[in-house]
Short mmCIF file of C-alpha atoms in Angstrom, two decimals:
data_model
loop_
_atom_site.label_atom_id
_atom_site.label_comp_id
_atom_site.label_asym_id
_atom_site.label_seq_id
_atom_site.Cartn_x
_atom_site.Cartn_y
_atom_site.Cartn_z
CA UNK A 1 -18.47 16.53 -1.16
CA UNK A 2 -16.09 18.74 0.70
CA UNK A 3 -16.53 22.41 0.17
CA UNK A 4 -13.49 24.56 0.70
CA UNK A 5 -13.15 28.21 -0.40
CA UNK A 6 -9.87 29.75 -1.58
CA UNK A 7 -9.21 32.98 0.31
CA UNK A 8 -5.69 33.90 -0.47
CA UNK A 9 -2.24 32.34 -1.06
CA UNK A 10 0.16 33.82 1.51
CA UNK A 11 3.51 32.64 0.27
CA UNK A 12 5.37 33.74 -2.82
CA UNK A 13 6.82 31.51 -5.49
CA UNK A 14 10.08 32.07 -7.33
CA UNK A 15 12.05 29.57 -9.43
CA UNK A 16 9.96 26.75 -10.87
CA UNK A 17 7.07 27.75 -8.75
CA UNK A 18 8.83 27.05 -5.36
CA UNK A 19 9.18 29.77 -2.76
CA UNK A 20 12.52 30.05 -1.07
CA UNK A 21 12.04 31.65 2.34
CA UNK A 22 8.84 30.75 4.24
CA UNK A 23 8.50 32.33 7.66
CA UNK A 24 8.87 30.12 10.72
CA UNK A 25 5.17 30.38 11.54
CA UNK A 26 4.34 28.84 8.30
CA UNK A 27 6.36 25.57 8.77
CA UNK A 28 4.26 22.79 10.17
CA UNK A 29 5.79 19.25 9.66
CA UNK A 30 2.24 18.05 10.36
CA UNK A 31 -0.61 17.25 7.98
CA UNK A 32 -2.44 19.91 5.98
CA UNK A 33 -6.14 20.12 5.36
CA UNK A 34 -8.60 17.37 4.28
CA UNK A 35 -9.93 17.97 0.78
CA UNK A 36 -11.28 14.46 -0.10
CA UNK A 37 -13.03 13.13 2.99
CA UNK A 38 -13.46 9.37 3.57
CA UNK A 39 -11.34 6.47 2.54
CA UNK A 40 -9.05 7.80 -0.29
CA UNK A 41 -5.67 6.28 0.19
CA UNK A 42 -2.54 6.66 -1.97
CA UNK A 43 -3.92 9.51 -4.07
CA UNK A 44 -2.49 10.76 -7.32
CA UNK A 45 -3.26 14.13 -8.89
CA UNK A 46 -2.55 15.79 -12.20
CA UNK A 47 -3.54 19.17 -13.84
CA UNK A 48 -4.83 19.07 -17.47
CA UNK A 49 -6.34 21.92 -19.39
CA UNK A 50 -7.33 23.76 -16.23
CA UNK A 51 -8.80 20.75 -14.43
CA UNK A 52 -7.32 18.65 -11.67
CA UNK A 53 -7.89 14.91 -11.72
CA UNK A 54 -7.30 12.59 -8.68
CA UNK A 55 -7.53 8.89 -8.23
CA UNK A 56 -7.04 6.68 -5.21
CA UNK A 57 -6.81 3.05 -3.92
CA UNK A 58 -10.03 1.03 -4.04
CA UNK A 59 -8.45 -2.17 -2.60
CA UNK A 60 -11.25 -4.77 -2.54
CA UNK A 61 -14.09 -2.47 -3.54
CA UNK A 62 -15.60 -2.23 -6.95
CA UNK A 63 -15.79 -0.30 -9.23
CA UNK A 64 -12.05 0.09 -9.15
CA UNK A 65 -10.05 3.34 -8.38
CA UNK A 66 -12.41 6.14 -7.60
CA UNK A 67 -11.80 9.20 -9.84
CA UNK A 68 -12.37 12.86 -8.85
CA UNK A 69 -12.27 16.15 -10.65
CA UNK A 70 -11.66 19.76 -9.37
CA UNK A 71 -10.90 23.23 -10.65
CA UNK A 72 -9.24 24.49 -7.53
CA UNK A 73 -7.71 21.49 -5.51
CA UNK A 74 -10.14 21.82 -2.75
CA UNK A 75 -13.69 21.30 -4.20
CA UNK A 76 -13.66 17.69 -5.58
CA UNK A 77 -16.47 15.90 -7.39
CA UNK A 78 -16.45 12.26 -8.17
CA UNK A 79 -16.77 11.61 -11.93
CA UNK A 80 -16.61 7.85 -11.85
CA UNK A 81 -13.98 5.08 -11.67
CA UNK A 82 -10.97 4.12 -13.67
CA UNK A 83 -12.37 0.64 -14.27
CA UNK A 84 -16.00 -0.50 -14.01
CA UNK A 85 -14.82 -4.15 -14.13
CA UNK A 86 -11.48 -5.50 -13.18
CA UNK A 87 -8.80 -5.97 -15.97
CA UNK A 88 -8.79 -9.60 -17.23
CA UNK A 89 -5.35 -10.34 -15.87
CA UNK A 90 -6.12 -9.17 -12.26
CA UNK A 91 -7.84 -10.55 -9.23
CA UNK A 92 -7.71 -8.19 -6.19
CA UNK A 93 -5.75 -5.60 -4.20
CA UNK A 94 -6.18 -2.60 -6.44
CA UNK A 95 -3.71 -0.17 -4.96
CA UNK A 96 -2.06 3.17 -5.70
CA UNK A 97 -3.20 4.31 -9.13
CA UNK A 98 -0.75 6.81 -10.71
CA UNK A 99 -2.37 9.35 -13.11
CA UNK A 100 -0.21 10.79 -15.88
CA UNK A 101 -0.96 12.93 -18.93
CA UNK A 102 1.26 12.70 -21.95
CA UNK A 103 0.92 13.51 -25.68
CA UNK A 104 -2.78 14.37 -25.39
CA UNK A 105 -3.69 11.07 -23.59
CA UNK A 106 -4.50 10.15 -20.01
CA UNK A 107 -2.58 7.23 -18.47
CA UNK A 108 -2.99 5.34 -15.25
CA UNK A 109 -0.42 2.99 -13.86
CA UNK A 110 -1.72 0.80 -11.05
CA UNK A 111 -1.06 -2.20 -8.83
CA UNK A 112 -3.15 -5.30 -8.63
CA UNK A 113 -2.64 -9.07 -7.90
CA UNK A 114 -2.26 -11.30 -10.86
CA UNK A 115 -5.04 -13.81 -11.04
CA UNK A 116 -2.74 -16.82 -11.97
CA UNK A 117 -0.42 -16.58 -8.88
CA UNK A 118 -1.48 -13.75 -6.58
CA UNK A 119 1.72 -11.69 -7.23
CA UNK A 120 1.17 -7.93 -7.29
CA UNK A 121 2.10 -6.46 -10.62
CA UNK A 122 1.79 -3.02 -12.23
CA UNK A 123 -0.53 -2.53 -15.12
CA UNK A 124 -1.15 0.42 -17.46
CA UNK A 125 -4.29 1.86 -19.07
CA UNK A 126 -5.12 4.83 -21.22
CA UNK A 127 -8.06 7.13 -21.92
CA UNK A 128 -9.00 10.16 -24.06
CA UNK A 129 -11.55 11.22 -21.43
CA UNK A 130 -11.18 9.88 -17.80
CA UNK A 131 -14.89 10.31 -17.17
CA UNK A 132 -15.51 7.65 -19.84
CA UNK A 133 -13.20 5.06 -18.39
CA UNK A 134 -9.84 3.57 -19.42
CA UNK A 135 -8.67 0.92 -21.82
CA UNK A 136 -6.38 -1.57 -20.13
CA UNK A 137 -3.01 -2.57 -21.85
CA UNK A 138 -2.17 -5.34 -19.33
CA UNK A 139 0.92 -5.87 -17.19
CA UNK A 140 3.83 -3.51 -17.53
CA UNK A 141 6.02 -4.44 -14.51
CA UNK A 142 6.58 -7.66 -12.52
CA UNK A 143 9.47 -7.92 -10.04
CA UNK A 144 9.85 -10.38 -7.31
CA UNK A 145 6.98 -11.08 -5.02
CA UNK A 146 5.46 -7.57 -5.32
CA UNK A 147 5.61 -4.55 -7.63
CA UNK A 148 3.38 -1.74 -6.35
CA UNK A 149 3.25 2.07 -5.98
CA UNK A 150 4.08 3.24 -9.52
CA UNK A 151 5.11 6.84 -10.17
CA UNK A 152 5.90 8.40 -13.53
CA UNK A 153 8.30 11.37 -13.88
CA UNK A 154 8.86 13.42 -17.08
CA UNK A 155 12.40 14.75 -17.03
CA UNK A 156 12.45 17.21 -19.88
CA UNK A 157 10.83 14.79 -22.27
CA UNK A 158 12.45 11.64 -20.95
CA UNK A 159 9.97 9.38 -19.11
CA UNK A 160 10.85 7.44 -16.00
CA UNK A 161 8.69 5.07 -14.03
CA UNK A 162 9.58 4.12 -10.46
CA UNK A 163 8.00 1.45 -8.14
CA UNK A 164 8.36 -0.42 -4.91
CA UNK A 165 9.77 -3.92 -5.28
CA UNK A 166 9.81 -6.70 -2.67
CA UNK A 167 11.17 -10.19 -2.65
CA UNK A 168 14.06 -9.68 -5.01
CA UNK A 169 16.54 -12.49 -4.28
CA UNK A 170 15.88 -12.02 -0.53
CA UNK A 171 16.97 -8.40 -0.75
CA UNK A 172 15.14 -5.81 1.33
CA UNK A 173 12.42 -3.61 -0.08
CA UNK A 174 13.75 -1.42 -2.84
CA UNK A 175 12.60 1.56 -4.94
CA UNK A 176 13.46 0.62 -8.55
CA UNK A 177 13.31 2.75 -11.63
CA UNK A 178 13.41 2.48 -15.46
CA UNK A 179 12.95 4.59 -18.46
CA UNK A 180 9.61 4.40 -20.34
CA UNK A 181 9.04 4.26 -24.03
CA UNK A 182 7.68 7.49 -25.68
CA UNK A 183 4.17 5.91 -25.86
CA UNK A 184 4.38 5.11 -22.10
CA UNK A 185 3.47 1.46 -22.58
CA UNK A 186 6.93 -0.31 -22.39
CA UNK A 187 9.95 -0.25 -20.18
CA UNK A 188 13.24 0.59 -22.00
CA UNK A 189 16.85 0.48 -20.87
CA UNK A 190 18.06 -1.14 -17.67
CA UNK A 191 16.28 -1.09 -14.37
CA UNK A 192 18.25 0.81 -11.60
CA UNK A 193 17.92 1.37 -7.87
CA UNK A 194 16.81 4.65 -6.38
CA UNK A 195 16.84 3.71 -2.67
CA UNK A 196 17.01 0.61 -0.51
CA UNK A 197 15.38 -0.14 2.80
CA UNK A 198 17.61 -0.53 5.85
CA UNK A 199 15.72 -3.62 6.64
CA UNK A 200 13.73 -2.03 9.48
CA UNK A 201 11.08 0.51 8.39
CA UNK A 202 10.27 -0.16 4.71
CA UNK A 203 9.79 2.42 2.07
CA UNK A 204 7.06 3.02 -0.51
CA UNK A 205 4.73 5.65 -2.02
CA UNK A 206 7.51 7.54 -3.72
CA UNK A 207 7.10 10.82 -5.74
CA UNK A 208 9.85 12.64 -7.64
CA UNK A 209 10.27 16.20 -8.72
CA UNK A 210 13.20 18.36 -9.87
CA UNK A 211 14.23 21.80 -8.58
CA UNK A 212 17.35 23.69 -9.62
CA UNK A 213 20.22 21.10 -9.60
CA UNK A 214 18.48 18.42 -7.53
CA UNK A 215 16.04 15.54 -8.03
CA UNK A 216 13.97 15.07 -4.89
CA UNK A 217 12.56 11.71 -3.93
CA UNK A 218 9.57 11.92 -1.49
CA UNK A 219 8.87 8.51 0.13
CA UNK A 220 6.95 7.04 3.03
CA UNK A 221 8.33 4.83 5.73
CA UNK A 222 6.71 2.77 8.41
CA UNK A 223 3.49 0.89 8.67
CA UNK A 224 0.84 2.40 6.32
CA UNK A 225 -2.34 1.04 7.75
CA UNK A 226 -4.46 0.17 10.77
CA UNK A 227 -4.73 1.35 14.31
CA UNK A 228 -1.02 0.64 14.86
CA UNK A 229 0.15 2.58 11.76
CA UNK A 230 3.44 4.51 11.95
CA UNK A 231 3.62 6.19 8.57
CA UNK A 232 5.91 9.20 8.04
CA UNK A 233 7.07 11.12 4.91
CA UNK A 234 10.79 11.46 4.25
CA UNK A 235 12.87 12.95 1.43
CA UNK A 236 16.17 12.21 -0.29
CA UNK A 237 17.91 14.14 -3.11
CA UNK A 238 20.44 13.51 -5.85
CA UNK A 239 22.03 15.49 -8.69
CA UNK A 240 21.23 12.58 -11.07
CA UNK A 241 18.31 10.21 -11.42
CA UNK A 242 20.76 7.36 -11.38
CA UNK A 243 23.01 8.86 -8.77
CA UNK A 244 23.11 8.25 -5.02
CA UNK A 245 20.15 9.75 -3.19
CA UNK A 246 21.09 11.50 0.09
CA UNK A 247 18.58 11.45 2.88
CA UNK A 248 17.62 14.74 4.58
CA UNK A 249 18.94 15.06 8.11
CA UNK A 250 15.62 16.90 9.06
CA UNK A 251 13.38 13.93 8.10
CA UNK A 252 10.44 13.35 8.46
CA UNK A 253 8.83 16.12 6.45
CA UNK A 254 5.33 15.06 7.54
CA UNK A 255 4.36 13.49 10.81
CA UNK A 256 1.38 13.33 13.20
CA UNK A 257 -0.20 16.44 14.61
CA UNK A 258 -3.01 16.96 17.07
CA UNK A 259 -5.75 15.96 14.57
CA UNK A 260 -4.23 13.65 12.01
CA UNK A 261 -1.87 10.63 12.07
CA UNK A 262 0.25 8.54 9.77
CA UNK A 263 0.46 10.91 6.76
CA UNK A 264 2.14 9.80 3.59
CA UNK A 265 1.95 8.35 0.07
CA UNK A 266 0.91 11.06 -2.32
CA UNK A 267 1.97 13.01 -5.43
CA UNK A 268 2.96 16.55 -6.18
CA UNK A 269 1.16 18.76 -8.64
CA UNK A 270 2.03 22.28 -9.84
CA UNK A 271 -1.07 24.46 -9.64
CA UNK A 272 -2.48 26.92 -12.21
CA UNK A 273 -0.75 29.57 -10.22
CA UNK A 274 2.60 27.69 -10.59
CA UNK A 275 2.77 26.71 -6.95
CA UNK A 276 3.44 23.22 -5.66
CA UNK A 277 0.94 21.13 -3.58
CA UNK A 278 1.04 17.56 -2.30
CA UNK A 279 -2.03 15.40 -2.24
CA UNK A 280 -1.64 12.42 0.21
CA UNK A 281 -3.51 10.51 2.87
CA UNK A 282 -3.78 10.42 6.67
CA UNK A 283 -6.13 9.09 9.39
CA UNK A 284 -8.12 11.46 11.47
CA UNK A 285 -7.25 10.66 15.05
CA UNK A 286 -10.78 11.05 16.41
CA UNK A 287 -12.26 8.50 13.96
CA UNK A 288 -9.10 6.49 13.43
CA UNK A 289 -9.50 3.42 11.24
CA UNK A 290 -13.38 3.78 11.17
CA UNK A 291 -13.13 6.38 8.33
CA UNK A 292 -9.93 5.17 6.61
CA UNK A 293 -7.12 7.20 5.16
CA UNK A 294 -8.46 10.50 3.90
CA UNK A 295 -7.26 12.76 1.15
CA UNK A 296 -5.05 15.59 2.50
CA UNK A 297 -3.46 18.66 0.85
CA UNK A 298 -0.29 20.52 1.79
CA UNK A 299 1.67 23.36 0.19
CA UNK A 300 5.27 22.52 -0.65
CA UNK A 301 8.20 24.99 -0.45
CA UNK A 302 11.95 24.90 -0.62
CA UNK A 303 14.14 26.18 2.25
CA UNK A 304 17.87 25.80 2.33
CA UNK A 305 17.77 23.27 -0.50
CA UNK A 306 15.18 20.93 1.03
CA UNK A 307 11.36 20.72 0.81
CA UNK A 308 9.27 21.95 3.65
CA UNK A 309 5.49 21.37 4.05
CA UNK A 310 3.03 24.11 4.88
CA UNK A 311 -0.70 24.48 5.53
CA UNK A 312 -2.26 25.64 2.30
CA UNK A 313 -3.46 29.19 2.24
CA UNK A 314 -7.10 28.07 1.85
CA UNK A 315 -9.94 28.55 4.20
CA UNK A 316 -11.26 25.22 5.32
CA UNK A 317 -14.96 24.70 5.95
CA UNK A 318 -17.03 21.74 6.93
CA UNK A 319 -18.05 19.56 3.98
CA UNK A 320 -21.63 19.03 2.83
CA UNK A 321 -21.19 15.46 3.82
CA UNK A 322 -24.70 14.24 4.59
CA UNK A 323 -26.12 11.85 2.07
CA UNK A 324 -29.78 11.85 0.97
CA UNK A 325 -30.37 9.49 -1.90
CA UNK A 326 -33.96 9.11 -3.23
CA UNK A 327 -32.81 7.03 -6.16
CA UNK A 328 -34.48 9.30 -8.78
CA UNK A 329 -31.97 8.42 -11.45
CA UNK A 330 -28.98 6.06 -12.31
CA UNK A 331 -27.13 4.74 -9.28
CA UNK A 332 -24.70 7.30 -7.85
CA UNK A 333 -20.96 6.88 -8.10
CA UNK A 334 -20.86 6.81 -4.21
CA UNK A 335 -21.96 3.20 -4.10
CA UNK A 336 -19.39 0.37 -4.13
CA UNK A 337 -19.23 -3.39 -3.27
CA UNK A 338 -16.95 -6.17 -2.29
CA UNK A 339 -16.42 -7.72 -5.74
CA UNK A 340 -14.65 -10.84 -4.33
CA UNK A 341 -17.76 -12.17 -2.54
CA UNK A 342 -20.78 -10.81 -4.42
CA UNK A 343 -21.61 -9.34 -7.81
CA UNK A 344 -24.70 -7.33 -7.25
CA UNK A 345 -27.29 -6.94 -10.11
CA UNK A 346 -28.54 -3.40 -9.53
CA UNK A 347 -31.48 -1.49 -10.94
CA UNK A 348 -33.14 1.81 -10.14
CA UNK A 349 -36.90 2.01 -10.71
CA UNK A 350 -39.76 4.11 -9.27
CA UNK A 351 -37.49 5.86 -6.80
CA UNK A 352 -36.12 2.53 -5.45
CA UNK A 353 -32.72 0.92 -5.53
CA UNK A 354 -33.17 -2.77 -6.08
CA UNK A 355 -30.44 -5.36 -6.20
CA UNK A 356 -29.71 -9.17 -5.89
CA UNK A 357 -26.77 -11.38 -6.08
CA UNK A 358 -25.63 -14.94 -5.80
CA UNK A 359 -23.27 -15.71 -2.94
CA UNK A 360 -21.27 -18.65 -1.71
CA UNK A 361 -22.97 -19.31 1.65
CA UNK A 362 -19.92 -21.23 2.94
CA UNK A 363 -17.66 -18.09 2.66
CA UNK A 364 -20.34 -15.34 2.76
CA UNK A 365 -22.63 -15.22 5.77
CA UNK A 366 -23.64 -11.64 5.15
CA UNK A 367 -25.20 -11.66 1.66
CA UNK A 368 -24.89 -9.08 -1.21
CA UNK A 369 -23.85 -5.66 0.07
CA UNK A 370 -23.46 -2.24 -1.44
CA UNK A 371 -21.90 0.57 0.54
CA UNK A 372 -20.81 4.16 0.76
CA UNK A 373 -17.59 5.76 2.23
CA UNK A 374 -18.06 7.23 5.69
CA UNK A 375 -16.57 10.74 6.31
CA UNK A 376 -16.82 10.72 10.07
CA UNK A 377 -17.16 8.04 12.77
CA UNK A 378 -20.48 9.33 14.28
CA UNK A 379 -23.55 9.09 12.17
CA UNK A 380 -27.10 7.75 11.69
CA UNK A 381 -28.09 5.74 8.61
CA UNK A 382 -31.65 5.00 7.76
CA UNK A 383 -33.69 3.53 4.78
CA UNK A 384 -37.16 2.40 3.79
CA UNK A 385 -37.23 -1.37 3.09
CA UNK A 386 -39.87 -2.94 0.91
CA UNK A 387 -40.56 -6.53 1.92
CA UNK A 388 -42.23 -8.48 -0.96
CA UNK A 389 -40.38 -11.72 -0.47
CA UNK A 390 -38.96 -13.92 2.28
CA UNK A 391 -35.39 -12.71 1.93
CA UNK A 392 -33.78 -10.65 4.78
CA UNK A 393 -32.76 -7.14 3.65
CA UNK A 394 -31.71 -4.09 5.53
CA UNK A 395 -28.72 -2.06 6.72
CA UNK A 396 -25.22 -3.18 7.46
CA UNK A 397 -21.84 -1.87 8.61
CA UNK A 398 -19.57 -3.98 6.51
CA UNK A 399 -15.83 -4.43 7.23
CA UNK A 400 -15.33 -7.56 5.16
CA UNK A 401 -17.20 -10.67 4.34
CA UNK A 402 -15.97 -12.17 7.57
CA UNK A 403 -16.68 -9.13 9.83
CA UNK A 404 -19.98 -7.23 9.68
CA UNK A 405 -23.09 -6.33 11.65
CA UNK A 406 -26.61 -5.48 10.45
CA UNK A 407 -30.38 -5.32 10.86
CA UNK A 408 -32.81 -6.83 8.51
CA UNK A 409 -36.47 -7.76 7.97
CA UNK A 410 -38.11 -10.39 5.85
CA UNK A 411 -41.78 -9.46 6.26
CA UNK A 412 -42.31 -11.49 9.49
CA UNK A 413 -39.12 -11.32 11.47
CA UNK A 414 -36.63 -8.66 12.42
CA UNK A 415 -33.11 -9.69 13.06
CA UNK A 416 -30.06 -7.94 14.48
CA UNK A 417 -26.92 -9.96 13.64
CA UNK A 418 -23.18 -9.96 13.56
CA UNK A 419 -20.63 -11.86 11.55
CA UNK A 420 -17.28 -12.19 13.30
CA UNK A 421 -14.44 -14.22 11.94
CA UNK A 422 -16.86 -15.60 9.46
CA UNK A 423 -19.22 -16.94 12.13
CA UNK A 424 -22.75 -15.51 12.12
CA UNK A 425 -24.58 -14.87 15.36
CA UNK A 426 -28.15 -13.73 15.95
CA UNK A 427 -27.99 -10.97 18.48
CA UNK A 428 -31.75 -10.30 18.66
CA UNK A 429 -34.77 -11.85 16.83
CA UNK A 430 -38.24 -10.29 16.86
CA UNK A 431 -41.45 -11.63 15.23
CA UNK A 432 -44.06 -9.19 13.89
CA UNK A 433 -47.48 -9.50 12.34
CA UNK A 434 -47.84 -7.90 8.88
CA UNK A 435 -47.70 -4.17 9.14
CA UNK A 436 -47.81 -3.27 5.44
CA UNK A 437 -45.10 -3.68 2.97
CA UNK A 438 -42.64 -1.00 4.22
CA UNK A 439 -40.45 -0.87 7.34
CA UNK A 440 -37.99 1.82 8.22
CA UNK A 441 -34.62 0.69 9.67
CA UNK A 442 -31.87 2.70 11.23
CA UNK A 443 -28.34 2.19 12.54
CA UNK A 444 -26.72 4.73 14.85
CA UNK A 445 -22.91 4.75 15.04
CA UNK A 446 -20.87 6.70 17.72
CA UNK A 447 -17.11 7.08 17.58
CA UNK A 448 -16.97 4.47 14.84
CA UNK A 449 -17.55 1.40 17.13
CA UNK A 450 -20.58 2.00 19.31
CA UNK A 451 -23.53 0.64 17.23
CA UNK A 452 -27.24 0.63 17.96
CA UNK A 453 -30.19 -0.55 15.93
CA UNK A 454 -33.69 0.84 15.41
CA UNK A 455 -36.95 0.11 13.57
CA UNK A 456 -40.12 1.96 12.70
CA UNK A 457 -43.38 0.94 11.06
CA UNK A 458 -45.31 4.18 11.20
CA UNK A 459 -44.60 6.30 14.30
CA UNK A 460 -41.51 6.77 16.47
CA UNK A 461 -38.18 4.91 16.20
CA UNK A 462 -37.85 1.94 18.55
CA UNK A 463 -34.55 0.70 19.72
CA UNK A 464 -33.74 -3.01 19.37
CA UNK A 465 -32.38 -4.05 22.80
CA UNK A 466 -29.67 -6.51 22.66
CA UNK A 467 -27.68 -8.00 25.61
CA UNK A 468 -25.54 -4.81 25.68
CA UNK A 469 -26.42 -1.15 25.37
CA UNK A 470 -24.51 -1.16 22.01
CA UNK A 471 -22.64 -3.53 19.80
CA UNK A 472 -18.89 -2.88 19.92
CA UNK A 473 -17.62 -2.76 16.35
CA UNK A 474 -13.87 -2.74 17.05
CA UNK A 475 -13.59 -5.99 15.13
CA UNK A 476 -14.97 -4.51 11.90
CA UNK A 477 -12.10 -2.52 10.21
CA UNK A 478 -9.94 -4.44 7.65
CA UNK A 479 -6.25 -3.61 7.95
CA UNK A 480 -6.16 -1.29 4.90
CA UNK A 481 -9.55 0.32 4.60
CA UNK A 482 -12.55 1.50 6.66
CA UNK A 483 -15.74 -0.41 7.39
CA UNK A 484 -18.60 0.96 5.40
CA UNK A 485 -22.25 1.60 6.01
CA UNK A 486 -24.74 0.39 3.36
CA UNK A 487 -27.49 -1.96 2.27
CA UNK A 488 -27.62 -5.76 2.20
CA UNK A 489 -29.73 -8.42 0.61
CA UNK A 490 -29.64 -12.07 1.85
CA UNK A 491 -31.88 -14.29 -0.26
CA UNK A 492 -32.43 -16.10 -3.52
CA UNK A 493 -30.82 -14.65 -6.57
CA UNK A 494 -34.24 -14.91 -8.30
CA UNK A 495 -35.54 -12.31 -5.82
CA UNK A 496 -34.30 -8.89 -4.95
CA UNK A 497 -34.22 -6.33 -2.15
CA UNK A 498 -35.72 -2.89 -2.84
CA UNK A 499 -34.91 0.25 -0.87
CA UNK A 500 -35.95 3.90 -0.89
CA UNK A 501 -35.07 7.14 0.93
CA UNK A 502 -31.57 6.27 2.04
CA UNK A 503 -30.16 8.88 4.47
CA UNK A 504 -26.77 9.10 6.19
CA UNK A 505 -26.51 12.01 8.59
CA UNK A 506 -23.25 12.96 10.41
CA UNK A 507 -22.99 14.26 14.01
CA UNK A 508 -21.17 17.66 13.91
CA UNK A 509 -17.70 17.71 15.29
#
């Protein structure tokens, strides 16, 4: 978890917690600091009773919507997930959860595909304690081909919910809005438009706040995801929620800088000190799509009637990011899996993580996989594998069911393999006599895409020589998330793979 220490806040706040005159040296226009490393896209943040809560997109990973808690906006600890299992109406694409606190209850508004037709809708769930999970209340919003990116705004007791709509009578993308019932579970009144796309750049990931006489609408434009992303953050303002929103001539508010690219899609929170901050996502340029869109924080100010973004006045330090998991208790919240293609049955016993799962071998050439979020693109991952059956089990870098690489052992044979476009290829096979019931496996990754494989029975690590000096993993990243390191099991559901002493160690940057 990232460790960042607050040193001092170097800008003053006035009306409604927003400072009016930052100095020129404070203005950045570029991303702020990373506070939630690893894939944590479309984050939402709230402050409740002295604690900050944040949730982010999980896409095709389960459990759904990782949930974090902090007391200072910079030191975040994962406390679980919004949903352990997917809501009954949904199928996939769990995007952009919006946290909200109202009348003593926690709400989450979220996007997912409806199972009956694949259309993205917005659902709502509630909780008395986020760490104990949420109760789903079903679909709240369905518009056109897609309704995503919900955001809830409390305007002096009147609740509004806005969202991105696509496929409305062949109209361009549009940001729509409606009032919400007092219990937050129903739309009331007529739906109205906040902003329409010009047909060229798209718009999404909106967040609304009010200052003096204006309502400010932060929104993202461009391509959100992948190596060719072009995300930027813009702002428009209006004197009325239902009035015409005027775009800022100084847009964008956030753009690429030397270290980060494609910033956008976040929410504002007013801190305990009554100062405004914006939690959002961006790609680290050095690691690009191999670590995903990471959680970023910027301070927000007002200058000449428009927001400006500043580097927070916090001292940023390297996170304690290395993972050492000896499986001495319940499975950690760090582990996730691709719920569309495998449903792992997991147990922890005698300092071992064991799991199995049934897979459709026509669509899944990898097996059952559980993974962790990578923070940097260069790392080594190792584990002890216990081979008590004929199944292959080991380490993998998993992009999707159709794109993965790995190294595994079944007690007699070692295999290095890749699955590319759903076709599996054996890169290297090696036969061994029985050397006991434990083998150590390791994968080394450099710059996200240079992948090498190693094994060890007792003494030093030995590299597995394939046809090339390393496997090029450029094909691994899905369009909206990072490939992930982890464990795999490829065998009968009646058996299981057991692992101990999992380690993931990053190279220093």
